[in-house]
DNA sequence: CATGAATGAGACTTCATTCAT
DNA sequence: CATGAATGAAGTCTCATTCAT
């Protein structure tokens, strides 16, 4: 049941059997991403995913232990991608302020670029937050630690107040980004799914706002707060 | 999908059959709250809820159209309570700043007082965020509008910058509170549920922090931001 | 999941709900007996049994934990009946020799009267003898102990030789009866099952012999052996 | 349902491809014997047998038509061995009495020497006795006819009573031997399989008795019966 | 011949919902 | 109104068998 990595056979990049395996695994994960995003984890049938992936039902079980494992693997895969992108963005920036902006910007970019993945991460993987967070803790903690590191650096440099402990600040900022993502993803048009008519906008900020601009607001709120600066 | 109302019989007399009906309905909702919090919506069986409520399985269907309706009704009931508390807290405060603090404080108090309800609202109701938000939109929008009103008032008075449009600021603040609640609720000890061993803390801020103190940080971050004030 | 006995309610014999329950349970067991006898345990589908019993598939699971439990319960039920009959027959006889004959005769009668049950006990319940004997040990041991008691009494009285320890003699005698039952049951005509054509007789004694007469041979062999008596 | 024969290629040259084929076929049968003995026929997966035999899953199907054919072929193979041994033992003895003893002794020796094979023949092949006996009839009949021949000879010589027809006597004796084998095989320690705790002994003769001594009892019972001889 | 990845039919079991009492 | 036994649709997962390499 061990999943061989594409390089497991020490070959090059030309399609060996290990590559085939990794490729098909990826195809199934992609299919699962779409189906979970569309129907939700519980409503998604393994048969749906198999059809979407173009494989037989049983094939799913050659690559994943069960439906739960598929969800967890999907989470791992996508979070790995997210963490890598965020880490790279932060690494490329010089100052804490620039790093924070880069973090926010990178996350928003990811959401816009890969809304289906974002939908699964932000919405469906919360299905039973309890259940997921247990599995998601490590990857999710990685993300929070990266952000906390940026905050802590800013605090250490004296640029930022240390009134709020860095780990908590990181979590609060994450809460903003998460909510932003959620609002934007839910506000998009995604075709009449499950025959439900689109409900009226939840609030004025609800549907179809420019998430890139909104990201700036997160940066602004986090750094400057709401208070009007006397010297502004 | 119509939610049966306790007043459907149009009585209103105290102690009459209509009251009995309302009382039993409430008993079922309370049971559902506990069971949903414990097992999650999908894993919760109608029979579990019936047993917890001390009624027969079929009785559930005399008060709710189906399992979904039970979840939606539970959401409505609890959000009504939340909105009322938040509105009262805001109404009792004089300035926008005081109102914001009151809002935050009231929400945190609710979480601490009624963690089971909070768990359902914050965690389990997200199961299929799409599904829930559709139904939750009105009540949830009410909450966001209340908060946005506070922000807008502060901006109108010139106390707060209007760099971030009030509805968006409200949503971002809500994101912080939601994440705070989530972290705190997941971090609590709740007995070994479902036999899963407690996972390692996701991050330093993970388990068992003082949510009341953390609420102050939300206020601080929102109003002052991270930047060190020249005159601080 | 506790199965109430018919008298659990302390009523009389007029059909209370507990009676209904016991009756339906019995109906399912009877259906299972027929289906197991016809198709074998593994080939028997729960749906087959449900149809045969005239209940819905799910109803089976209101009375039995799973398919295995159904088999075990069936074994328990039928062995109880067998043991009771054998014990009664032995009790009604005076001398060890008469008791042994009564035991043999009672067992053969049971097979003739209830060939379907006998088929399940003798053939299908051996499916995985290992599996079944584990569960069957107690009931089966009861039968062997009853027989061993008869042998031991005969040995104690000096009528029978104690060259063979009673428990072993009992087991050997049981082996004869079991083989006799098997041969007779397999030799009966039971309609073209599963479309398999009846195979040629296994041996001259194979098909359609008079099991009652054969039972006498068991008694003769056990008591007198093959050797021609000098005084015979 | 035709069983592929190793000699199908009609070669017979030693060390040639036909031998390779026969050898691999034997390897698969050996593996099947172990796996069937361990897990039982229905629980045994073709993949298990392939792994045990050190071949690919598909290879099984180059040597056997299907899983049933594998079982039948295994039965044929082992029964052939058993019949040969029993026939040789009988042939080497002079008098019916000596032949009967030789038969019993040879069978017990086989069980002790090859308990795994014995387990499959005695226990697992009964899974669906109906199914197996249909296929097993010829080989099994051979065994019974051999034994019946011995009995008949003894009866013809006047040494033994002909009160019990030889074929029936043979079958009854076989029942004893079979039960003896079953009890001994089930009583052996075979490592904690399937995690089941060893059940309590079914009866006093249950676990760990000396099957060789017990074999003498079979002989004694068959020839002399239980009755105490007046002149003994 | 050998391989083993893929197939897909099929069974057990669960559980929301109904309805006769 | 309340009950809870019964229903039966539906989904996950297994595994014998096939077939392209």
GROMACS .gro file of N, CA and C (backbone and C1' of nucleotides) in nm, chain E:
model
  147
  929DC       P    1   0.311  -2.330  -2.051
  929DC     O5'    2   0.323  -2.181  -2.011
  929DC     C5'    3   0.377  -2.076  -2.083
  929DC     C4'    4   0.470  -1.998  -1.995
  929DC     C3'    5   0.403  -1.961  -1.862
  929DC     O3'    6   0.500  -1.965  -1.760
  929DC     C1'    7   0.461  -1.767  -1.983
  930DA       P    8   0.459  -1.947  -1.609
  930DA     O5'    9   0.472  -1.787  -1.595
  930DA     C5'   10   0.602  -1.731  -1.593
  930DA     C4'   11   0.591  -1.586  -1.550
  930DA     C3'   12   0.504  -1.563  -1.427
  930DA     O3'   13   0.581  -1.485  -1.337
  930DA     C1'   14   0.433  -1.423  -1.607
  931DT       P   15   0.520  -1.440  -1.197
  931DT     O5'   16   0.467  -1.296  -1.233
  931DT     C5'   17   0.558  -1.200  -1.285
  931DT     C4'   18   0.483  -1.074  -1.319
  931DT     C3'   19   0.394  -1.023  -1.206
  931DT     O3'   20   0.446  -0.900  -1.160
  931DT     C1'   21   0.285  -1.015  -1.418
  932DG       P   22   0.447  -0.872  -1.003
  932DG     O5'   23   0.337  -0.758  -1.000
  932DG     C5'   24   0.326  -0.663  -1.107
  932DG     C4'   25   0.185  -0.604  -1.106
  932DG     C3'   26   0.114  -0.607  -0.972
  932DG     O3'   27   0.022  -0.498  -0.964
  932DG     C1'   28  -0.012  -0.724  -1.124
  933DA       P   29   0.070  -0.363  -0.904
  933DA     O5'   30  -0.011  -0.259  -0.993
  933DA     C5'   31   0.032  -0.233  -1.127
  933DA     C4'   32  -0.087  -0.196  -1.214
  933DA     C3'   33  -0.191  -0.108  -1.146
  933DA     O3'   34  -0.242  -0.018  -1.244
  933DA     C1'   35  -0.292  -0.314  -1.206
  934DA       P   36  -0.348   0.090  -1.201
  934DA     O5'   37  -0.482   0.020  -1.252
  934DA     C5'   38  -0.494  -0.009  -1.390
  934DA     C4'   39  -0.623  -0.085  -1.416
  934DA     C3'   40  -0.749  -0.021  -1.356
  934DA     O3'   41  -0.836   0.013  -1.463
  934DA     C1'   42  -0.738  -0.256  -1.310
  935DT       P   43  -0.974   0.078  -1.433
  935DT     O5'   44  -1.071  -0.047  -1.427
  935DT     C5'   45  -1.070  -0.139  -1.537
  935DT     C4'   46  -1.156  -0.259  -1.506
  935DT     C3'   47  -1.296  -0.222  -1.459
  935DT     O3'   48  -1.390  -0.278  -1.550
  935DT     C1'   49  -1.199  -0.391  -1.321
  936DG       P   50  -1.516  -0.198  -1.594
  936DG     O5'   51  -1.626  -0.268  -1.503
  936DG     C5'   52  -1.637  -0.410  -1.504
  936DG     C4'   53  -1.718  -0.453  -1.383
  936DG     C3'   54  -1.826  -0.353  -1.339
  936DG     O3'   55  -1.936  -0.426  -1.286
  936DG     C1'   56  -1.684  -0.392  -1.161
  937DA       P   57  -2.068  -0.425  -1.371
  937DA     O5'   58  -2.132  -0.564  -1.330
  937DA     C5'   59  -2.053  -0.683  -1.339
  937DA     C4'   60  -2.058  -0.762  -1.209
  937DA     C3'   61  -2.196  -0.762  -1.142
  937DA     O3'   62  -2.218  -0.895  -1.096
  937DA     C1'   63  -2.034  -0.681  -0.991
  938DG       P   64  -2.362  -0.934  -1.046
  938DG     O5'   65  -2.344  -0.936  -0.887
  938DG     C5'   66  -2.226  -0.988  -0.833
  938DG     C4'   67  -2.222  -0.960  -0.684
  938DG     C3'   68  -2.359  -0.946  -0.619
  938DG     O3'   69  -2.357  -1.017  -0.496
  938DG     C1'   70  -2.229  -0.758  -0.568
  939DA       P   71  -2.495  -1.064  -0.433
  939DA     O5'   72  -2.446  -1.079  -0.282
  939DA     C5'   73  -2.309  -1.083  -0.253
  939DA     C4'   74  -2.282  -1.025  -0.116
  939DA     C3'   75  -2.405  -1.018  -0.027
  939DA     O3'   76  -2.369  -1.065   0.100
  939DA     C1'   77  -2.311  -0.800  -0.053
  940DC       P   78  -2.479  -1.081   0.208
  940DC     O5'   79  -2.426  -0.971   0.311
  940DC     C5'   80  -2.291  -0.978   0.353
  940DC     C4'   81  -2.253  -0.850   0.423
  940DC     C3'   82  -2.336  -0.822   0.548
  940DC     O3'   83  -2.246  -0.787   0.652
  940DC     C1'   84  -2.357  -0.640   0.394
  941DT       P   85  -2.299  -0.788   0.802
  941DT     O5'   86  -2.354  -0.638   0.816
  941DT     C5'   87  -2.261  -0.532   0.792
  941DT     C4'   88  -2.334  -0.403   0.773
  941DT     C3'   89  -2.433  -0.366   0.884
  941DT     O3'   90  -2.370  -0.264   0.959
  941DT     C1'   91  -2.513  -0.308   0.666
  942DT       P   92  -2.445  -0.200   1.084
  942DT     O5'   93  -2.493  -0.058   1.028
  942DT     C5'   94  -2.405   0.015   0.948
  942DT     C4'   95  -2.476   0.135   0.893
  942DT     C3'   96  -2.559   0.211   0.996
  942DT     O3'   97  -2.530   0.348   0.978
  942DT     C1'   98  -2.695   0.153   0.811
  943DC       P   99  -2.556   0.451   1.097
  943DC     O5'  100  -2.689   0.524   1.048
  943DC     C5'  101  -2.700   0.558   0.910
  943DC     C4'  102  -2.842   0.598   0.880
  943DC     C3'  103  -2.920   0.653   0.999
  943DC     O3'  104  -3.003   0.756   0.952
  943DC     C1'  105  -3.037   0.474   0.909
  944DA       P  106  -3.011   0.890   1.040
  944DA     O5'  107  -3.113   0.974   0.952
  944DA     C5'  108  -3.080   1.002   0.816
  944DA     C4'  109  -3.202   0.990   0.727
  944DA     C3'  110  -3.323   1.072   0.770
  944DA     O3'  111  -3.389   1.118   0.653
  944DA     C1'  112  -3.380   0.842   0.774
  945DT       P  113  -3.506   1.221   0.668
  945DT     O5'  114  -3.633   1.125   0.668
  945DT     C5'  115  -3.657   1.046   0.552
  945DT     C4'  116  -3.770   0.949   0.578
  945DT     C3'  117  -3.898   1.009   0.637
  945DT     O3'  118  -4.002   0.986   0.543
  945DT     C1'  119  -3.844   0.805   0.742
  946DT       P  120  -4.145   1.044   0.564
  946DT     O5'  121  -4.231   0.910   0.584
  946DT     C5'  122  -4.200   0.798   0.503
  946DT     C4'  123  -4.276   0.676   0.551
  946DT     C3'  124  -4.422   0.702   0.586
  946DT     O3'  125  -4.497   0.592   0.535
  946DT     C1'  126  -4.314   0.602   0.769
  947DC       P  127  -4.649   0.611   0.499
  947DC     O5'  128  -4.721   0.512   0.601
  947DC     C5'  129  -4.659   0.387   0.634
  947DC     C4'  130  -4.726   0.329   0.758
  947DC     C3'  131  -4.868   0.380   0.783
  947DC     O3'  132  -4.941   0.276   0.845
  947DC     C1'  133  -4.737   0.432   0.966
  948DA       P  134  -5.078   0.228   0.776
  948DA     O5'  135  -5.112   0.101   0.865
  948DA     C5'  136  -5.013  -0.001   0.882
  948DA     C4'  137  -5.009  -0.047   1.028
  948DA     C3'  138  -5.144  -0.069   1.094
  948DA     O3'  139  -5.133  -0.181   1.182
  948DA     C1'  140  -5.028   0.098   1.212
  949DT       P  141  -5.263  -0.233   1.256
  949DT     O5'  142  -5.238  -0.178   1.402
  949DT     C5'  143  -5.120  -0.218   1.471
  949DT     C4'  144  -5.108  -0.144   1.600
  949DT     C3'  145  -5.233  -0.144   1.686
  949DT     O3'  146  -5.204  -0.206   1.811
  949DT     C1'  147  -5.137   0.073   1.676
   0.00000   0.00000   0.00000
